[in-house]
Amino acid sequence: IVTALATFCLTRLIDHLATPPAGRHDAQSRHLAEARVSASAAASVKTPCPVPTPCPAPTPCPVPTPCPVSNGGSPPPSVLSTVRGQVRAAREKPANGWKTLPEAEKRAYIEQNYGTVSTPAYARPARRREGWFAVIGFPVGINEANRQRRALLRELWYPEYPNLAHESGSVRAEFIIGLLTYQGEGHDDSLVEQLHEEQMAHGDLALVNAREATKDPYRGDPKCTGEKILAWFQQVVVLHRTTRFFLKADWDTWIHTTRLEHTLRTLLATRQGPLYFGNTLWCSYSLRNFQPCGYGFGPLQAAGAKKVECPLLPGGGDAVGPYPYAAGLFWGMSYDLVKWIAGSRLVYDFWHNASARFEPPYWVKGEDSAFGFFAHIAPFPELTPLHWGWDIVHDGWEFRDDAERGLCTSSVSAKSLVVHSMHSRMDFELVRAQFRERCNATCEQTALPFAVDGLRDLCGRNGNIPKAYAKCANAGHKAIDGPPNDVRVPASRPRRTCNNKVREKNVPFIASREEGGTIECVAEQAKSIFA
């Protein structure tokens, strides 16, 4: 039997090698079938059982040799294994090497030698089919008070408006949290576990690669969340690619999202070009100090303050401005402006220069004024923030002392959209009750117009405004204090393009030629964003 099978295998192996590749797969199947038949025939030959020979006493009889038992006609497993191994070993290797074969020949080789292998269909996980109309980001901290505030907003604010925070809604809220401490270290295990559990439960944390807010040495508590907002922008331009507007709000803010969406769809959604809106203030910005200076409620007041206040800073003599920015309690930008800020080299340089500055502490003031500065230098000539008005976006009257009440403070009314400065649960419940009482269904569907609606509207209100605000030249006004576009934007830091000038394999290390390596770098020419 063994001799017959060996002869059979050798014959079939020779036959296999002589078979053209196109018919090899069929030949392999036929050979295996023939092997089964041959082995079955050999196994079916019955070997007669020997007749036991009587044993003389008292010698014990040997144990009789068991008779071969048929296994139903199948060849022994060892025989089939041998045949399969010989067939596999005889497969023709690609004549020209796998790497050089065209894709079609690679596919033919796989199918001829291994058969056609089907690929199971990928089951895409369930997800939203449409993007959000607007996404609101709340920069929040990592302590227990901030965790409780997130829970309070989910409990009171999320269910209040049908367009908010639901899979079928059109407005999403996210709590922006940096994955690093303000010292640039990772959070401890207990906080990482808590953030993980919270994200799994609610899915509304925007965990970004940035530090938590800087500690302001003048006020003691964390202030300025600019790093986190910029990291959030870089994230959302991908995650929320089809979102029309992104809004930033403080954690002590209540937003009537039904009215917000109606107003944005009515007044802004059809406008072309980038948009920036909120309640505007004015300032200048010292890039050397990474802080604003020369504040004012309008351009003329800010222009006067710049001359007095900015030179007091160590590097404030060349401050940029004045320019308008949307106050930090609540502001918004369209997707195209957010995308430009997220991808701007000048903004990237600003971020990293500010982040590398520890003494005095980096970027401790002016998250809102810094993003206004980014909008000011963006390559959109007529972009300026739209101003809603302090009766629409305002601090709550009840939550400010008499000494604090002023232009920015108002009671909730039928004109209110955003209320700021709540400190406790009862503050939030009061604002919710006042909105329910004072803004009915008709109010919700009434758009809230902007008090200052664009660059041309702003610059045409007072003949002295173009003297202070350089962008008025882009709206057809003569800029008396300088030529058009005199924004004095610093050049972004030039990059170096580096290449290996020695075409060798296995270069021992990567270094410049000056250091004994093979890399040569050429610096690009620095240029302004408007060049």
XYZ file of C-alpha atoms in Angstrom:
531
model
C 0.000 0.000 0.000
C 2.734 2.485 1.006
C 4.672 1.798 -2.183
C 1.551 2.318 -4.300
C 0.728 5.595 -2.653
C 4.286 6.874 -2.953
C 4.285 6.013 -6.663
C 0.930 7.732 -7.077
C 2.096 10.910 -5.311
C 5.294 11.136 -7.353
C 3.351 10.658 -10.602
C 0.834 13.303 -9.701
C 3.540 15.724 -8.623
C 5.194 15.438 -12.018
C 1.805 15.833 -13.659
C 1.157 18.956 -11.556
C 4.399 20.613 -12.575
C 3.620 19.981 -16.209
C 0.130 21.454 -15.960
C -0.277 25.056 -17.190
C -1.133 27.567 -14.406
C -4.575 28.215 -15.829
C -5.656 24.645 -15.117
C -3.672 24.063 -11.973
C -6.464 24.741 -9.486
C -8.711 22.197 -11.178
C -5.823 19.717 -11.394
C -5.161 20.024 -7.652
C -8.780 19.240 -6.837
C -8.764 16.261 -9.239
C -5.538 14.887 -7.789
C -6.850 15.011 -4.250
C -9.994 13.176 -5.321
C -7.910 10.502 -7.086
C -5.748 10.173 -3.991
C -8.814 9.434 -1.904
C -9.962 6.776 -4.387
C -6.535 5.099 -4.542
C -6.114 5.083 -0.805
C -9.628 3.783 -0.323
C -8.983 0.938 -2.781
C -5.763 0.019 -1.045
C -7.423 0.115 2.330
C -10.303 -2.074 1.110
C -7.976 -5.067 0.357
C -8.749 -7.402 3.196
C -5.801 -9.050 4.888
C -6.856 -12.444 6.276
C -6.600 -12.724 10.007
C -4.047 -15.364 11.130
C -5.420 -18.437 12.871
C -4.177 -18.551 16.448
C -1.635 -21.315 17.075
C -2.280 -23.467 20.163
C 0.224 -22.824 22.931
C 1.730 -25.679 24.916
C 0.961 -25.362 28.587
C 2.019 -23.622 30.727
C 3.527 -21.105 28.226
C 1.199 -18.036 27.993
C -0.233 -17.340 24.587
C 0.803 -14.068 22.864
C -1.864 -11.413 22.422
C -3.362 -11.867 18.952
C -2.587 -9.147 16.430
C -5.810 -7.213 15.798
C -7.273 -7.478 12.363
C -7.106 -4.302 10.191
C -10.424 -2.479 10.376
C -11.737 -0.594 7.344
C -12.367 3.148 7.926
C -15.100 3.445 5.353
C -12.976 3.915 2.261
C -11.160 7.170 3.279
C -7.361 7.246 3.048
C -5.472 7.519 6.307
C -5.013 11.153 7.488
C -1.245 10.876 7.177
C -1.573 10.055 3.473
C -3.843 13.026 2.742
C -1.528 15.328 4.683
C 1.426 14.148 2.619
C -0.404 14.688 -0.659
C -1.574 18.191 0.318
C 1.931 19.166 1.393
C 3.430 17.984 -1.893
C 0.817 19.878 -3.889
C 1.435 23.067 -1.885
C 5.181 22.750 -2.336
C 4.733 22.383 -6.100
C 2.893 25.691 -6.569
C 4.638 27.856 -9.106
C 6.213 31.015 -7.675
C 5.612 34.215 -9.640
C 8.142 34.207 -12.449
C 9.151 37.870 -12.092
C 8.799 38.238 -8.332
C 5.704 39.370 -6.464
C 6.651 43.065 -6.224
C 7.007 43.480 -9.997
C 3.748 41.787 -11.028
C 0.846 43.971 -12.246
C -2.170 43.972 -9.925
C -4.210 41.842 -12.350
C -1.553 39.094 -12.404
C -1.301 39.174 -8.611
C -5.048 38.617 -8.405
C -4.875 35.753 -10.949
C -2.011 34.133 -9.023
C -3.968 34.209 -5.758
C -7.099 32.753 -7.338
C -5.203 30.013 -9.231
C -3.282 28.844 -6.193
C -5.652 29.577 -3.317
C -9.065 29.865 -4.891
C -11.405 32.835 -4.806
C -11.664 34.268 -1.292
C -14.672 36.431 -0.526
C -14.349 39.509 1.709
C -17.175 40.012 4.208
C -18.966 43.352 3.935
C -18.004 45.979 6.539
C -20.918 46.838 8.791
C -20.703 50.592 9.405
C -21.710 51.546 12.945
C -24.827 53.605 13.415
C -24.217 57.354 13.199
C -25.915 60.621 12.345
C -26.632 60.971 8.664
C -26.635 64.785 8.791
C -24.328 67.274 10.443
C -25.278 69.729 13.149
C -26.398 73.208 12.203
C -24.478 74.675 15.159
C -22.119 73.331 17.817
C -21.704 75.190 21.125
C -18.461 74.681 23.035
C -18.162 75.363 26.766
C -14.545 75.523 27.957
C -14.798 73.976 31.425
C -12.351 72.921 34.089
C -11.536 69.587 35.686
C -12.438 70.133 39.342
C -15.579 69.001 41.139
C -17.360 72.353 40.713
C -16.982 72.082 36.940
C -18.180 68.486 36.929
C -21.272 69.524 38.853
C -21.902 72.396 36.445
C -21.810 70.003 33.488
C -24.315 67.777 35.269
C -26.545 70.787 36.000
C -26.599 71.917 32.372
C -27.441 68.395 31.234
C -30.288 68.242 33.746
C -31.838 71.701 33.288
C -30.749 73.077 29.917
C -30.538 70.027 27.609
C -34.228 69.001 27.942
C -35.533 72.568 27.694
C -35.226 73.004 23.924
C -36.151 70.355 21.331
C -33.299 71.263 18.977
C -30.597 70.789 21.620
C -28.404 67.797 22.444
C -30.668 65.169 20.894
C -29.743 62.855 18.040
C -32.663 64.276 16.092
C -31.745 67.848 17.048
C -29.754 70.396 15.081
C -27.689 72.031 17.852
C -25.019 70.171 19.803
C -23.273 71.149 23.034
C -19.749 70.054 23.948
C -17.706 70.610 27.097
C -14.116 71.401 26.125
C -11.516 69.844 28.440
C -7.754 69.850 28.017
C -5.958 66.540 28.352
C -3.035 68.215 30.125
C -2.736 70.259 33.297
C -1.786 73.919 33.010
C 1.777 72.783 33.798
C 1.740 70.511 30.731
C 1.463 67.225 32.631
C -1.035 64.425 32.162
C -3.978 64.152 34.517
C -3.855 61.619 37.351
C -5.465 58.187 37.053
C -8.574 59.053 39.042
C -9.401 62.016 36.802
C -8.696 60.027 33.642
C -11.091 57.330 34.872
C -13.748 59.915 35.748
C -13.503 61.601 32.327
C -13.682 58.215 30.614
C -16.818 57.214 32.501
C -18.429 60.609 31.873
C -17.709 60.434 28.153
C -19.060 56.898 27.917
C -22.233 57.974 29.708
C -22.921 61.259 27.891
C -20.670 61.538 24.831
C -20.526 65.338 25.049
C -16.922 65.947 26.130
C -14.526 67.486 23.629
C -11.205 66.125 24.948
C -8.509 68.182 23.251
C -4.720 68.091 23.148
C -4.179 71.286 25.122
C -3.477 72.471 28.624
C -6.102 73.437 31.099
C -6.486 77.160 31.676
C -3.539 79.190 32.900
C -3.596 80.381 36.478
C -3.855 84.160 36.441
C -1.424 85.505 39.084
C -3.652 88.528 39.627
C -6.898 86.657 40.268
C -5.677 83.255 41.423
C -8.196 81.123 39.535
C -7.728 79.639 36.063
C -8.412 82.177 33.316
C -8.032 82.306 29.555
C -8.985 79.150 27.726
C -7.472 80.193 24.404
C -5.281 77.100 23.982
C -8.248 74.800 24.477
C -10.495 76.688 22.066
C -7.841 76.653 19.358
C -7.323 72.909 19.853
C -11.110 72.484 19.713
C -11.240 74.398 16.424
C -8.602 72.088 14.981
C -10.720 69.122 16.039
C -14.183 70.259 14.963
C -13.240 71.281 11.426
C -12.838 67.546 10.817
C -15.375 65.994 13.195
C -18.137 68.468 12.301
C -17.209 69.170 8.703
C -20.752 70.123 7.629
C -21.597 72.309 10.644
C -22.472 75.908 9.699
C -21.638 77.710 12.950
C -19.435 77.152 15.998
C -20.152 79.087 19.173
C -18.224 79.555 22.387
C -20.015 80.204 25.689
C -18.931 80.529 29.306
C -19.993 77.841 31.743
C -22.295 80.297 33.588
C -24.367 81.055 30.486
C -27.917 80.101 29.453
C -28.691 80.108 25.710
C -32.194 79.953 24.216
C -31.157 77.573 21.443
C -34.533 77.498 19.651
C -34.428 81.247 19.154
C -30.718 81.145 18.379
C -31.205 78.693 15.522
C -34.154 80.618 14.090
C -32.204 83.887 14.164
C -29.079 82.397 12.598
C -31.060 80.666 9.855
C -33.044 83.830 9.141
C -30.252 86.409 9.207
C -26.954 84.661 8.528
C -27.278 81.175 7.038
C -27.704 82.462 3.488
C -24.898 85.044 3.654
C -21.755 84.287 1.732
C -18.281 84.456 3.215
C -17.021 84.158 6.773
C -19.104 85.433 9.689
C -18.256 86.465 13.251
C -20.860 87.645 15.758
C -21.611 88.404 19.400
C -21.448 91.563 21.473
C -18.450 93.651 20.492
C -15.843 95.420 22.569
C -12.652 97.045 21.269
C -8.960 96.781 22.117
C -5.462 96.555 20.681
C -3.153 93.572 21.044
C 0.519 93.363 22.019
C 2.032 90.312 20.370
C 5.235 90.604 22.387
C 3.293 90.407 25.633
C 0.480 88.103 24.454
C -2.158 90.317 25.995
C -4.622 93.001 24.985
C -4.402 96.664 25.926
C -6.331 99.858 25.327
C -9.900 98.645 25.910
C -13.013 100.553 24.904
C -16.705 100.131 24.104
C -16.126 101.619 20.661
C -13.299 102.366 18.208
C -12.735 105.982 19.248
C -12.558 105.191 22.953
C -10.201 102.277 22.231
C -7.981 104.407 19.998
C -7.485 106.885 22.833
C -6.822 104.125 25.353
C -4.245 102.525 23.050
C -2.101 105.656 23.079
C -2.092 105.762 26.876
C -2.191 102.121 28.010
C -0.353 100.030 25.423
C 3.059 101.802 25.717
C 3.071 100.837 29.406
C 3.577 97.193 28.420
C 7.212 96.100 27.833
C 6.445 95.414 24.177
C 3.232 97.381 23.814
C 4.574 100.143 21.609
C 3.836 98.134 18.444
C 0.438 96.800 19.517
C -1.956 95.983 16.655
C -5.295 97.768 16.621
C -7.678 98.992 17.667
C -10.063 96.333 16.392
C -13.423 94.914 17.532
C -13.838 91.498 19.145
C -16.858 89.587 20.458
C -16.963 89.452 24.263
C -16.143 86.076 25.772
C -19.461 85.289 27.453
C -20.862 84.222 24.053
C -19.584 84.512 20.484
C -19.778 82.582 17.249
C -18.000 82.037 13.941
C -18.927 80.364 10.683
C -17.163 77.189 9.588
C -14.920 78.883 7.009
C -13.480 81.320 9.563
C -12.964 78.568 12.133
C -11.204 76.496 9.491
C -8.866 79.357 8.587
C -7.934 79.965 12.233
C -7.400 76.240 12.829
C -5.070 75.955 9.830
C -3.262 79.302 9.902
C 0.518 79.238 10.283
C 0.485 82.645 11.906
C -2.049 81.449 14.505
C 0.006 78.294 15.023
C 3.112 80.399 15.678
C 1.165 82.650 18.049
C -0.102 79.616 19.976
C 3.317 78.020 20.334
C 5.099 81.259 21.191
C 2.504 82.031 23.840
C 2.636 78.468 25.163
C 6.430 78.576 25.491
C 6.292 81.701 27.656
C 6.252 80.887 31.376
C 7.563 84.047 33.043
C 5.333 85.994 33.188
C 2.729 83.252 32.709
C 1.698 82.657 29.133
C -1.510 83.954 27.576
C -3.152 84.745 30.902
C -5.529 87.355 29.516
C -7.734 87.763 26.537
C -9.033 84.533 25.032
C -11.835 86.505 23.391
C -9.625 89.410 22.305
C -7.030 86.987 20.869
C -9.645 85.304 18.667
C -10.844 88.754 17.653
C -7.234 89.495 16.680
C -7.135 86.309 14.588
C -10.297 87.436 12.793
C -8.779 90.911 12.355
C -5.709 89.592 10.524
C -7.544 86.898 8.555
C -7.463 87.352 4.757
C -11.116 88.404 4.569
C -11.047 92.156 3.878
C -14.596 93.018 4.966
C -14.822 90.673 7.947
C -15.729 92.404 11.204
C -17.798 91.079 14.111
C -21.541 91.728 14.018
C -22.841 93.317 17.227
C -26.136 92.070 18.659
C -26.594 94.452 21.586
C -26.484 94.260 25.380
C -30.249 93.855 25.635
C -30.008 90.604 23.629
C -26.817 89.064 25.032
C -26.340 90.258 28.596
C -25.476 89.571 32.208
C -28.446 88.720 34.413
C -29.727 91.687 36.438
C -30.349 89.589 39.538
C -26.853 88.139 39.569
C -24.911 91.420 39.737
C -24.470 93.789 42.636
C -25.525 97.409 42.293
C -21.913 98.433 41.715
C -21.566 95.900 38.896
C -24.753 96.739 37.039
C -24.293 98.784 33.939
C -24.475 98.670 30.165
C -23.904 94.886 30.030
C -26.623 93.987 32.582
C -30.305 93.474 31.852
C -33.346 91.526 32.994
C -34.654 88.658 30.865
C -37.139 89.982 28.319
C -38.753 89.066 25.018
C -35.558 90.338 23.357
C -33.186 88.144 25.368
C -31.187 85.398 23.693
C -28.282 84.733 26.078
C -28.047 85.356 29.830
C -24.715 85.268 31.670
C -23.334 85.249 35.237
C -25.386 82.535 36.964
C -23.586 81.068 39.970
C -25.934 78.528 41.553
C -28.607 76.032 40.645
C -31.330 78.460 41.701
C -29.852 81.119 39.383
C -30.226 78.748 36.446
C -33.746 77.757 37.485
C -34.731 81.429 37.717
C -33.490 82.173 34.189
C -35.261 79.107 32.835
C -38.538 80.204 34.481
C -38.172 83.760 33.170
C -37.551 82.580 29.602
C -40.620 80.334 29.803
C -42.739 83.248 30.998
C -41.395 85.996 28.732
C -40.695 84.265 25.410
C -43.685 82.393 23.978
C -43.909 80.528 20.676
C -44.200 83.772 18.699
C -41.166 85.190 20.468
C -39.151 82.064 19.702
C -39.818 82.524 15.984
C -38.873 86.212 15.974
C -35.367 86.874 14.651
C -33.166 89.227 16.655
C -31.464 91.758 14.326
C -27.897 92.972 14.788
C -27.417 96.485 16.093
C -24.243 96.799 13.993
C -24.590 94.708 10.855
C -21.210 94.595 9.132
C -18.202 96.694 8.155
C -20.017 99.183 5.937
C -22.672 99.791 8.575
C -20.008 100.348 11.251
C -17.693 102.618 9.272
C -20.551 104.758 7.956
C -21.867 105.712 11.404
C -19.239 108.289 12.281
C -16.747 110.085 10.113
C -14.030 109.599 12.736
C -14.304 105.793 12.873
C -12.230 105.263 9.668
C -9.470 107.319 11.304
C -9.193 104.730 14.075
C -10.226 101.472 12.382
C -7.934 100.527 9.480
C -10.366 98.046 7.938
C -12.772 100.839 7.037
C -10.555 101.374 3.988
C -11.918 98.052 2.698
C -15.416 99.491 2.830
C -14.560 102.477 0.650
C -13.473 104.919 3.347
C -10.220 106.826 3.337
C -7.920 105.690 6.127
C -6.370 108.898 7.425
C -3.934 107.298 9.863
C -2.408 104.929 7.331
C -2.717 103.283 3.935
C -5.423 100.678 3.219
C -4.981 97.375 5.077
C -2.497 98.949 7.484
C -3.039 96.187 10.004
C 0.728 95.743 10.551
C 0.543 91.977 10.770
C 3.866 90.381 11.723
C 5.291 87.783 9.381
C 4.841 84.143 10.272
C 8.019 82.427 11.328
C 9.850 81.084 8.251
C 10.172 77.323 7.960
C 13.166 75.448 6.595
C 12.899 72.871 3.825
C 15.374 70.039 4.451
C 16.582 67.249 2.163
C 19.166 64.499 2.208
C 21.885 65.486 -0.285
C 23.750 62.171 -0.229
C 21.829 59.382 -1.937
C 23.097 56.559 0.216
C 21.327 53.759 1.922
C 21.833 53.130 5.612
C 22.880 56.656 6.587
C 24.199 56.173 10.146
C 22.370 59.177 11.648
C 20.248 62.179 10.699
C 22.019 65.511 11.116
C 22.948 68.605 9.163
C 26.154 68.822 7.167
C 27.515 71.211 9.771
C 27.123 68.439 12.336
C 28.690 65.790 10.115
C 25.459 64.542 8.581
C 23.950 64.635 5.116
C 20.984 67.022 5.557
C 20.876 70.441 3.935
C 18.156 72.961 4.845
C 17.058 76.090 3.013
C 15.030 78.744 4.841
C 11.980 80.085 3.042
C 11.440 83.786 2.673
C 9.321 85.263 5.460
C 6.141 86.930 4.289
C 3.105 88.647 5.720
C -0.314 87.051 5.623
C -1.346 89.808 3.185
C 1.743 89.515 0.951
